[in-house]
Amino acid sequence: MILLEKAALYIRVSTHHQIDKDSLPFQKKELINYSKYVLGVDEYEIFEDAGYSGKNTDRPKFQEMMSRIRAGEFTHVLVWKIDRVSRNLRDFTEMYDEIKKYNVTFISKNEQFDTSTAMGEAMLKIILVFAELERKLTAERVYSIMLSRAEKGLWNGAPVPLGYDFDEELKFAVVNEEEAKIVKFIFDTYEEVKSTGEVKHRLEANGIRTKRNGHWTTKTISDVIRNPFYVGTYRYNYRYSPHGKIRPEEEWVVVEDNHPAIVSKEQYEKLNKIMDSNAHGRGTDRTKENHIHVFKGLISCSKCNKNYIASTDRPRSDGYRPSVYRCYNYVHNKKQYRTCSGGIGEVKLGPFVINYIANLIKSNEFISTYGSKGTEKEVEKILLKGSSFKGVAGIIAQDLKHTYEVLLKNTGDILFDSIEEPKDIEQDMELESLKSEKKKIERALQRLEDLYLFSEDSMSEKNYLVKKQELEKRINSINDKIKKRSQEYSRNLPGHDLSFIKKATQYLLAHNLYNDRAINYNKIVKMIDKKLLQDFMQCVVKKITVDEDKTISSIEFVNGLSHRFIYRK
């Protein structure tokens, strides 16, 4: 609780107002004097944001001030003018409504009012409405001027494309002869090979870099070929933002033959038709791939239990757009569910899940080889092997114990075989009969060993070895029958498609799930049919739970296994 009054003096100037009466030193001096001699508040603290725009409140010192107001440190907020806080009515209203909750008085020195009075509060809102109106009218005037300039073919400012330099005297782009050779190389090569990927390889082979000395991508090459600037056409107001959505064609400003061209219109039109044809030829598959989210429907939030929504993330440098998954409540009810995870990307989720499945297969192979000589701790070590699990300290003991017991008993495929007892009575009876026969032979083998080692009328070593070999052969034969019956039953379980499992197994083998190397998910997902990968995940994984700190808290498999993870703090 505040015992003494204390003022927060907020000062902001944009880069266009660092002079005269709007300068920081002037504002600071005036607000200090006002606090001391008009309000009688000697305790104050200054918050300065120099060079920040007033279009929003995303400024470091302003945010710090608000945080400390919430902590109850101040009784007054003083500014030189109200637009020092924000020129946006909504932002200012939200700020003002919040400080009122903490009984903080807002005062604008220049407009000579404070919100401790009803009239002062009304005047504040009226003035702010006009401040926002002025900002919008200014923006509209600037936009109209820039459209008018574009219609006359005048430069409105933008990065100058490859092949041109900006001429300060002409105030427009002029041809850079050396870079123009690169542009012609791109157009001529694409006309020959009809592949942006091949053009990229040839540029790299010749040591040619981008205008800003960067590496080429198929996207940047495509942008060059699609840019009408190279045929002398000036196009303005094409997109809503530099990399945003394309505006309706009637809003474009297009001035043909405005400046020197580097390539002919005939070649430009020919190459763009080729690009259109290539895109159309692969359009169906590419559209499908863009909408195939490998883990769609499998992820849920540990906080609110809602499913995650799948969407596409930003394009990477190679043009690939991975999936991103976000909690339904976080997206649609942000204020209420702020503690839910904001989302998890495929680039993190994919390597974790696919390598964990691979490690589960390796654990099964390990126990099949060593049996009970292999420990739970060794199984856990195999399950968490790889860089994808760096932050994971272990698996919940109960889940690890259950998995270990299943691995010891398992005679089939750890991924596709149900770990529950079969429900089909006839199948169940046949398996039980085989298991019973196996136990009888194992007891006979034990009696044989006892007879040979401890009986006074011991049999000869030759007879013992012959009998032992015969009994072990019968046990192995029964084990094969049990395994075969278990696999046949597993394949006939509802929802399991034998043809798909065969494809999935081939896919897994092709990508080395059974060797010691980690799987590069982010590489193979760009190379294979994503539908196959999605089907595989749907067949193996039942549920993936993501925690509020964007870590994978558990994976539940369709066969009943469930693993919960412990993370290092």
XYZ file of C-alpha atoms in Angstrom:
569
model
C 0.000 0.000 0.000
C 1.287 3.497 -0.902
C 1.723 5.802 2.094
C 3.074 8.793 0.118
C 2.068 10.150 -3.277
C 4.433 9.295 -6.107
C 4.251 10.332 -9.768
C 5.342 8.465 -12.900
C 6.564 10.994 -15.475
C 6.306 9.487 -18.952
C 8.268 11.097 -21.794
C 8.323 10.065 -25.455
C 9.553 11.697 -28.628
C 9.610 10.209 -32.113
C 12.588 10.657 -34.419
C 10.710 13.545 -36.090
C 10.215 15.534 -32.887
C 13.649 15.542 -31.204
C 13.747 19.360 -31.300
C 12.482 22.476 -29.565
C 9.556 22.114 -27.160
C 9.000 18.445 -27.922
C 12.564 17.461 -26.962
C 13.194 15.086 -24.081
C 15.061 17.566 -21.817
C 12.283 20.135 -22.159
C 9.509 17.620 -21.393
C 11.465 16.276 -18.448
C 12.045 19.693 -16.866
C 8.436 20.817 -17.332
C 6.948 17.625 -15.861
C 9.289 17.656 -12.846
C 8.306 21.259 -12.073
C 4.614 20.473 -12.539
C 4.836 17.518 -10.181
C 6.683 19.437 -7.489
C 5.100 22.886 -7.602
C 1.592 22.343 -8.993
C 0.676 18.913 -7.616
C 2.933 19.086 -4.586
C 4.258 15.580 -5.297
C 8.003 15.505 -4.591
C 8.438 11.746 -5.140
C 8.620 10.906 -8.838
C 10.299 8.635 -11.363
C 10.984 9.323 -15.042
C 10.295 6.829 -17.842
C 11.834 7.803 -21.213
C 11.136 6.256 -24.642
C 13.232 8.086 -27.237
C 12.639 7.496 -30.935
C 9.488 5.368 -30.592
C 6.312 5.898 -32.626
C 2.998 6.677 -30.976
C 0.999 4.288 -33.162
C 0.884 1.720 -30.318
C 2.129 1.167 -26.755
C 4.737 -1.480 -27.540
C 7.597 0.484 -25.975
C 9.996 -0.742 -23.242
C 9.770 2.059 -20.692
C 6.017 2.444 -21.094
C 5.543 -1.269 -20.420
C 7.836 -1.054 -17.387
C 5.807 1.889 -16.049
C 2.531 -0.020 -16.479
C 3.967 -3.044 -14.718
C 4.934 -0.941 -11.716
C 1.532 0.793 -11.677
C -0.007 -2.676 -11.368
C 2.324 -3.266 -8.419
C 0.830 -0.185 -6.714
C 3.895 2.088 -6.838
C 2.322 5.293 -8.250
C -0.599 7.654 -7.567
C -0.175 9.883 -10.672
C 0.855 9.545 -14.317
C 2.083 12.790 -15.936
C 2.697 13.320 -19.653
C 3.506 16.380 -21.781
C 0.663 15.635 -24.235
C -1.792 12.754 -24.363
C -0.495 11.573 -27.729
C 2.825 10.870 -25.952
C 1.077 7.745 -24.628
C -0.554 6.718 -27.906
C -2.216 8.160 -30.981
C -4.497 5.154 -31.064
C -7.813 5.622 -29.231
C -8.226 1.942 -28.371
C -4.712 1.622 -26.912
C -5.112 4.756 -24.835
C -8.585 3.750 -23.590
C -7.288 0.348 -22.484
C -4.406 2.009 -20.644
C -6.651 4.593 -19.012
C -9.251 2.019 -17.927
C -6.490 -0.042 -16.357
C -4.840 2.752 -14.346
C -8.280 3.793 -13.033
C -8.525 0.384 -11.349
C -5.462 1.318 -9.301
C -6.817 4.799 -8.442
C -4.072 6.480 -10.479
C -4.746 10.028 -11.747
C -3.769 10.805 -15.348
C -2.591 14.366 -16.108
C -1.636 15.999 -19.393
C 0.408 19.145 -18.775
C 0.061 20.637 -22.276
C -3.743 20.222 -22.512
C -4.131 21.475 -18.899
C -6.485 18.842 -17.513
C -6.394 15.922 -15.143
C -8.742 12.971 -14.730
C -9.399 13.546 -11.083
C -12.362 15.654 -12.301
C -15.311 14.555 -14.483
C -14.697 17.422 -16.918
C -11.021 16.501 -17.230
C -11.911 12.897 -18.043
C -14.450 13.963 -20.702
C -12.001 16.410 -22.291
C -9.326 13.719 -22.441
C -11.510 11.403 -24.503
C -12.645 14.178 -26.861
C -9.080 15.302 -27.531
C -7.911 11.731 -28.133
C -10.654 11.139 -30.716
C -9.363 14.105 -32.687
C -5.747 12.934 -32.253
C -6.592 9.594 -33.827
C -8.618 11.283 -36.578
C -5.619 13.467 -37.407
C -3.354 10.437 -37.615
C -5.727 8.602 -39.985
C -6.233 11.656 -42.180
C -2.468 12.100 -42.392
C -2.058 8.439 -43.389
C -4.730 8.823 -46.077
C -3.056 11.951 -47.428
C 0.326 10.223 -47.586
C -1.232 7.173 -49.296
C -2.940 9.400 -51.915
C 0.302 11.252 -52.591
C 2.218 8.020 -53.057
C -0.422 6.645 -55.458
C -0.234 9.891 -57.435
C 3.569 9.640 -57.588
C 3.368 5.991 -58.710
C 0.933 6.872 -61.503
C 3.554 9.315 -62.786
C 6.202 6.586 -62.632
C 8.074 8.195 -59.708
C 9.972 6.127 -57.124
C 8.163 5.667 -53.800
C 10.934 3.939 -51.926
C 11.588 0.196 -51.684
C 14.597 -2.147 -51.913
C 16.072 -1.765 -55.413
C 15.852 -5.121 -57.257
C 18.852 -7.091 -58.495
C 20.173 -5.589 -61.729
C 19.541 -1.975 -60.719
C 21.012 0.741 -58.474
C 19.282 3.825 -57.101
C 20.404 7.049 -58.759
C 20.245 9.999 -56.344
C 20.139 12.539 -59.165
C 17.348 10.858 -61.150
C 15.624 9.683 -57.962
C 14.952 6.334 -59.629
C 16.559 2.958 -60.330
C 19.109 2.677 -63.143
C 20.632 -0.472 -64.685
C 23.681 -2.004 -62.970
C 25.421 -3.716 -65.915
C 27.231 -6.373 -63.844
C 24.091 -7.385 -61.922
C 22.059 -7.257 -65.134
C 24.215 -10.157 -66.408
C 23.026 -12.243 -63.442
C 19.388 -11.406 -64.215
C 19.862 -12.447 -67.856
C 21.619 -15.632 -66.690
C 18.596 -16.512 -64.519
C 16.094 -15.886 -67.320
C 18.156 -17.701 -69.994
C 18.891 -20.689 -67.734
C 15.281 -21.081 -66.699
C 14.201 -20.919 -70.336
C 16.603 -23.824 -70.973
C 15.990 -26.081 -67.936
C 12.474 -24.950 -66.859
C 13.346 -25.600 -63.187
C 14.076 -23.039 -60.466
C 15.890 -25.775 -58.539
C 18.312 -26.342 -61.406
C 18.804 -22.584 -61.825
C 19.675 -22.422 -58.112
C 22.297 -25.180 -58.496
C 23.907 -23.440 -61.481
C 24.045 -20.113 -59.661
C 25.737 -21.811 -56.694
C 28.118 -23.719 -58.982
C 29.225 -20.410 -60.508
C 29.622 -18.745 -57.096
C 26.923 -16.175 -57.832
C 25.259 -14.620 -54.766
C 22.142 -12.488 -54.320
C 22.212 -8.663 -54.342
C 22.774 -8.698 -50.581
C 25.427 -11.435 -50.822
C 23.055 -14.160 -49.619
C 22.288 -17.680 -50.830
C 19.713 -18.333 -53.539
C 16.451 -20.205 -52.973
C 13.850 -21.378 -55.479
C 11.591 -18.640 -54.061
C 14.039 -15.795 -54.744
C 14.642 -17.106 -58.275
C 10.900 -17.333 -58.876
C 10.512 -13.744 -57.606
C 13.049 -12.519 -60.178
C 11.285 -14.258 -63.063
C 7.868 -13.016 -61.897
C 8.977 -9.380 -61.429
C 7.720 -7.117 -64.280
C 10.302 -4.476 -63.284
C 12.809 -6.298 -65.533
C 10.772 -5.482 -68.670
C 10.523 -1.786 -67.739
C 7.106 -1.987 -66.025
C 6.663 -0.130 -62.735
C 4.043 -1.827 -60.545
C 2.917 -0.248 -57.266
C 0.277 -1.069 -54.639
C 0.484 -4.745 -55.610
C 0.298 -6.157 -52.060
C -1.205 -4.981 -48.763
C 2.250 -5.319 -47.186
C 5.685 -6.184 -48.650
C 5.125 -9.953 -48.262
C 1.391 -9.941 -47.617
C -1.755 -10.759 -49.523
C -2.085 -9.523 -53.126
C -4.535 -6.650 -53.590
C -7.389 -6.783 -56.153
C -6.004 -6.029 -59.633
C -8.072 -2.860 -60.005
C -6.088 -1.317 -57.095
C -2.703 -1.834 -58.744
C -0.794 1.044 -60.311
C 0.957 -0.225 -63.455
C 3.124 2.024 -65.644
C 4.586 0.236 -68.681
C 7.845 1.241 -70.412
C 8.673 3.410 -67.427
C 12.410 2.670 -67.180
C 15.165 0.722 -69.014
C 14.444 -3.028 -69.292
C 16.923 -5.872 -68.813
C 14.961 -8.657 -70.555
C 12.454 -8.598 -73.375
C 8.709 -8.733 -72.815
C 8.540 -11.790 -75.086
C 10.967 -13.757 -72.913
C 9.279 -12.550 -69.697
C 5.834 -13.666 -70.887
C 7.190 -16.989 -72.201
C 8.912 -17.849 -68.907
C 5.914 -16.851 -66.805
C 3.711 -19.134 -68.899
C 6.180 -21.965 -68.233
C 6.025 -21.246 -64.501
C 2.218 -21.180 -64.624
C 2.218 -24.507 -66.474
C 4.627 -26.111 -63.978
C 2.579 -24.878 -61.045
C -0.636 -26.148 -62.639
C 0.940 -29.522 -63.399
C 1.841 -30.125 -59.777
C -0.927 -27.934 -58.332
C -3.179 -30.793 -57.148
C -0.453 -32.628 -55.295
C 1.085 -29.450 -53.880
C -2.293 -28.199 -52.660
C -2.952 -31.534 -51.017
C 0.464 -31.548 -49.362
C -0.023 -28.051 -47.988
C -3.132 -29.276 -46.202
C -1.746 -32.567 -44.918
C -0.768 -32.139 -41.268
C 1.009 -35.281 -40.059
C -0.145 -34.990 -36.424
C -3.615 -33.546 -37.055
C -6.139 -34.738 -34.461
C -3.469 -36.383 -32.271
C -2.403 -33.452 -30.046
C -4.186 -32.163 -26.966
C -3.465 -29.519 -24.324
C -2.442 -30.715 -20.859
C -3.986 -27.596 -19.319
C -7.533 -27.564 -20.770
C -7.673 -30.967 -22.572
C -8.784 -29.305 -25.815
C -7.430 -30.573 -29.135
C -4.843 -28.591 -31.047
C -5.695 -26.843 -34.324
C -3.365 -27.501 -37.265
C -2.209 -24.729 -39.609
C 0.814 -23.912 -41.749
C 3.794 -22.034 -40.340
C 5.879 -19.381 -42.129
C 7.853 -20.563 -45.186
C 11.452 -21.616 -44.569
C 14.376 -20.513 -46.764
C 13.861 -23.501 -49.077
C 10.159 -22.705 -49.545
C 8.924 -25.535 -47.302
C 6.058 -24.649 -44.922
C 5.917 -26.938 -41.869
C 2.777 -27.411 -39.815
C 2.180 -25.641 -36.527
C -0.303 -26.831 -33.905
C -2.062 -24.535 -31.410
C -4.422 -25.146 -28.496
C -8.049 -24.444 -29.490
C -8.762 -22.464 -26.325
C -5.535 -20.457 -26.617
C -6.510 -19.408 -30.156
C -10.203 -18.691 -29.549
C -10.308 -17.781 -25.851
C -6.896 -16.183 -25.265
C -7.785 -14.053 -22.263
C -9.299 -16.950 -20.345
C -6.664 -19.526 -21.296
C -3.426 -17.524 -21.348
C -1.570 -20.314 -19.517
C -2.312 -22.851 -22.262
C 0.535 -23.485 -24.674
C 0.606 -21.038 -27.578
C 1.569 -23.838 -29.929
C 4.201 -26.343 -31.009
C 5.785 -26.573 -34.434
C 6.261 -29.652 -36.598
C 10.017 -28.943 -36.647
C 10.145 -29.755 -32.913
C 7.285 -32.243 -32.623
C 8.188 -34.414 -35.639
C 11.761 -35.358 -34.635
C 10.641 -36.090 -31.057
C 7.772 -38.431 -31.972
C 9.354 -40.316 -34.881
C 12.630 -40.893 -33.020
C 10.714 -42.033 -29.940
C 8.833 -44.596 -32.065
C 12.162 -45.728 -33.521
C 13.615 -46.062 -30.007
C 10.594 -48.090 -28.904
C 11.266 -50.524 -31.764
C 14.936 -50.687 -30.728
C 13.893 -51.380 -27.117
C 11.764 -54.276 -28.337
C 14.715 -55.669 -30.306
C 16.966 -55.260 -27.265
C 14.670 -57.188 -24.896
C 14.000 -59.828 -27.565
C 17.770 -60.431 -27.629
C 18.647 -60.185 -23.931
C 15.356 -60.982 -22.185
C 15.289 -60.286 -18.453
C 19.048 -59.662 -18.507
C 18.161 -56.281 -19.987
C 17.078 -53.880 -17.212
C 14.387 -51.215 -17.030
C 17.125 -48.601 -16.814
C 18.679 -49.832 -20.057
C 15.283 -49.707 -21.772
C 14.780 -46.111 -20.569
C 18.224 -45.180 -21.866
C 17.362 -46.586 -25.315
C 13.970 -44.840 -25.359
C 15.546 -41.442 -24.629
C 18.606 -41.771 -26.860
C 19.152 -38.876 -29.268
C 19.336 -35.094 -29.424
C 15.530 -34.803 -29.652
C 15.294 -35.742 -25.949
C 17.991 -33.481 -24.481
C 15.655 -31.844 -21.975
C 13.997 -35.096 -20.865
C 15.267 -36.423 -17.528
C 13.288 -39.686 -17.595
C 9.996 -41.535 -17.930
C 7.431 -41.858 -15.125
C 8.400 -45.029 -13.208
C 4.952 -46.641 -13.491
C 4.894 -46.218 -17.286
C 8.439 -47.508 -17.671
C 7.704 -50.581 -15.530
C 4.560 -51.374 -17.541
C 6.454 -51.018 -20.842
C 9.270 -53.235 -19.564
C 6.819 -55.966 -18.552
C 5.096 -55.758 -21.954
C 8.447 -56.013 -23.746
C 9.366 -59.123 -21.738
C 6.065 -60.839 -22.570
C 5.854 -59.558 -26.132
C 6.257 -62.061 -28.975
C 5.011 -59.878 -31.829
C 5.281 -56.331 -33.115
C 5.501 -53.767 -30.308
C 3.829 -51.081 -32.444
C 0.973 -52.919 -34.087
C 0.142 -55.722 -31.677
C -2.431 -54.995 -28.992
C -0.904 -55.426 -25.528
C -4.248 -56.527 -24.141
C -5.348 -60.152 -24.185
C -7.288 -61.103 -27.361
C -11.054 -60.860 -27.096
C -11.779 -63.537 -29.699
C -12.594 -66.722 -27.695
C -11.448 -69.243 -30.310
C -8.189 -67.366 -30.885
C -7.713 -66.983 -27.141
C -8.178 -70.721 -26.526
C -5.702 -71.651 -29.266
C -3.067 -69.335 -27.844
C -3.670 -70.585 -24.308
C -3.306 -74.184 -25.531
C 0.042 -73.392 -27.134
C 1.258 -71.574 -24.007
C 0.135 -74.493 -21.803
C 1.975 -77.008 -24.004
C 5.077 -74.822 -23.886
C 5.011 -74.800 -20.055
C 4.728 -78.625 -19.971
C 7.771 -79.025 -22.194
C 9.715 -76.466 -20.131
C 8.914 -78.500 -16.974
C 10.013 -81.696 -18.761
C 13.277 -80.013 -19.722
C 13.835 -78.976 -16.090
C 13.174 -82.563 -14.861
C 15.585 -83.890 -17.493
C 18.331 -81.589 -16.209
C 17.588 -82.590 -12.583
C 17.717 -86.279 -13.516
C 21.058 -85.899 -15.285
C 22.682 -83.805 -12.566
C 21.359 -85.273 -9.325
C 20.019 -88.804 -9.851
C 22.157 -91.760 -8.734
C 20.986 -93.713 -11.788
C 22.125 -90.904 -13.987
C 21.671 -91.179 -17.756
C 24.621 -90.901 -20.090
C 25.707 -87.509 -21.326
C 24.892 -88.548 -24.904
C 21.266 -89.466 -24.071
C 20.884 -86.261 -22.036
C 22.054 -84.008 -24.912
C 19.823 -85.809 -27.457
C 16.725 -85.459 -25.215
C 17.553 -81.834 -24.356
C 17.964 -80.891 -28.028
C 14.616 -82.526 -28.859
C 12.747 -80.641 -26.104
C 14.359 -77.265 -27.007
C 13.390 -77.803 -30.662
C 9.755 -78.356 -29.607
C 9.814 -75.170 -27.460
C 11.182 -73.130 -30.378
C 8.496 -74.542 -32.676
C 5.746 -73.539 -30.219
C 7.252 -70.044 -29.845
C 7.056 -69.614 -33.628
C 3.394 -70.708 -33.613
C 2.550 -68.298 -30.757
C 4.222 -65.418 -32.572
C 2.453 -66.241 -35.837
C -0.978 -66.503 -34.152
C -0.438 -63.198 -32.285
C 0.487 -61.384 -35.491
C -2.487 -62.838 -37.392
C -4.830 -61.690 -34.650
C -3.234 -58.230 -34.490
C -3.699 -57.745 -38.238
C -7.393 -58.513 -37.958
C -8.058 -55.975 -35.197
C -10.620 -53.273 -36.178
C -9.027 -50.240 -37.816
C -5.789 -52.035 -38.762
C -5.225 -52.230 -42.517
C -2.767 -54.989 -43.418
C -1.746 -53.314 -46.681
C -1.006 -50.072 -44.881
C 1.074 -51.774 -42.189
C 3.149 -53.357 -44.913
C 3.714 -49.932 -46.527
C 4.478 -48.332 -43.173
C 6.998 -51.030 -42.319
C 8.693 -50.545 -45.686
C 8.785 -46.802 -45.030
C 10.298 -47.299 -41.581
C 12.946 -49.677 -42.865
C 13.753 -47.356 -45.787
C 14.454 -44.536 -43.340
C 16.648 -46.558 -40.984
C 14.426 -46.801 -37.913
C 16.172 -50.016 -36.927
C 19.753 -48.730 -36.911
C 21.577 -46.553 -34.408
C 21.358 -43.272 -36.296
C 18.787 -40.641 -35.375
C 16.117 -39.912 -37.974
C 16.233 -36.495 -39.627
C 12.470 -35.895 -39.667
C 12.748 -32.363 -41.046
C 14.607 -33.753 -44.049
C 12.504 -36.809 -44.870
C 9.164 -35.003 -44.443
C 10.082 -32.884 -47.493
C 10.962 -35.954 -49.565
C 8.183 -38.480 -48.929
C 4.426 -38.657 -49.354
C 3.078 -36.851 -46.276
C -0.175 -38.795 -46.484
C 1.721 -42.033 -45.846
C 3.480 -40.466 -42.875
C 0.166 -39.135 -41.541
C -1.477 -42.571 -41.922
C 1.432 -44.177 -40.111
C 1.148 -41.789 -37.157
C -2.632 -42.303 -37.005
C -2.079 -46.058 -36.917
C 0.594 -45.984 -34.202
C -0.134 -42.949 -31.998
C -3.396 -42.382 -30.153
C -2.638 -39.116 -28.346
C 0.197 -36.617 -27.807
C -0.154 -34.220 -24.875
C 1.658 -30.872 -24.926
C 2.333 -28.913 -21.749
C 1.984 -25.187 -21.186
C 5.749 -24.651 -21.683
C 5.481 -26.239 -25.165
C 7.117 -29.522 -24.147
C 5.669 -32.937 -24.994
C 4.400 -34.261 -21.673
C 3.163 -37.677 -22.855
C 2.634 -40.023 -25.796
C -0.126 -42.648 -25.792
C 0.039 -45.426 -28.390
C -2.942 -47.177 -29.970
C -1.863 -50.525 -28.509
C -2.318 -49.269 -24.937
C 1.205 -48.166 -23.993
C 1.435 -44.708 -22.472
C 4.628 -42.811 -21.639
C 4.754 -39.668 -19.516
C 7.990 -37.673 -19.502
C 9.923 -35.957 -16.722
C 11.833 -32.808 -17.718
C 14.895 -31.205 -16.164
C 14.115 -27.916 -14.440
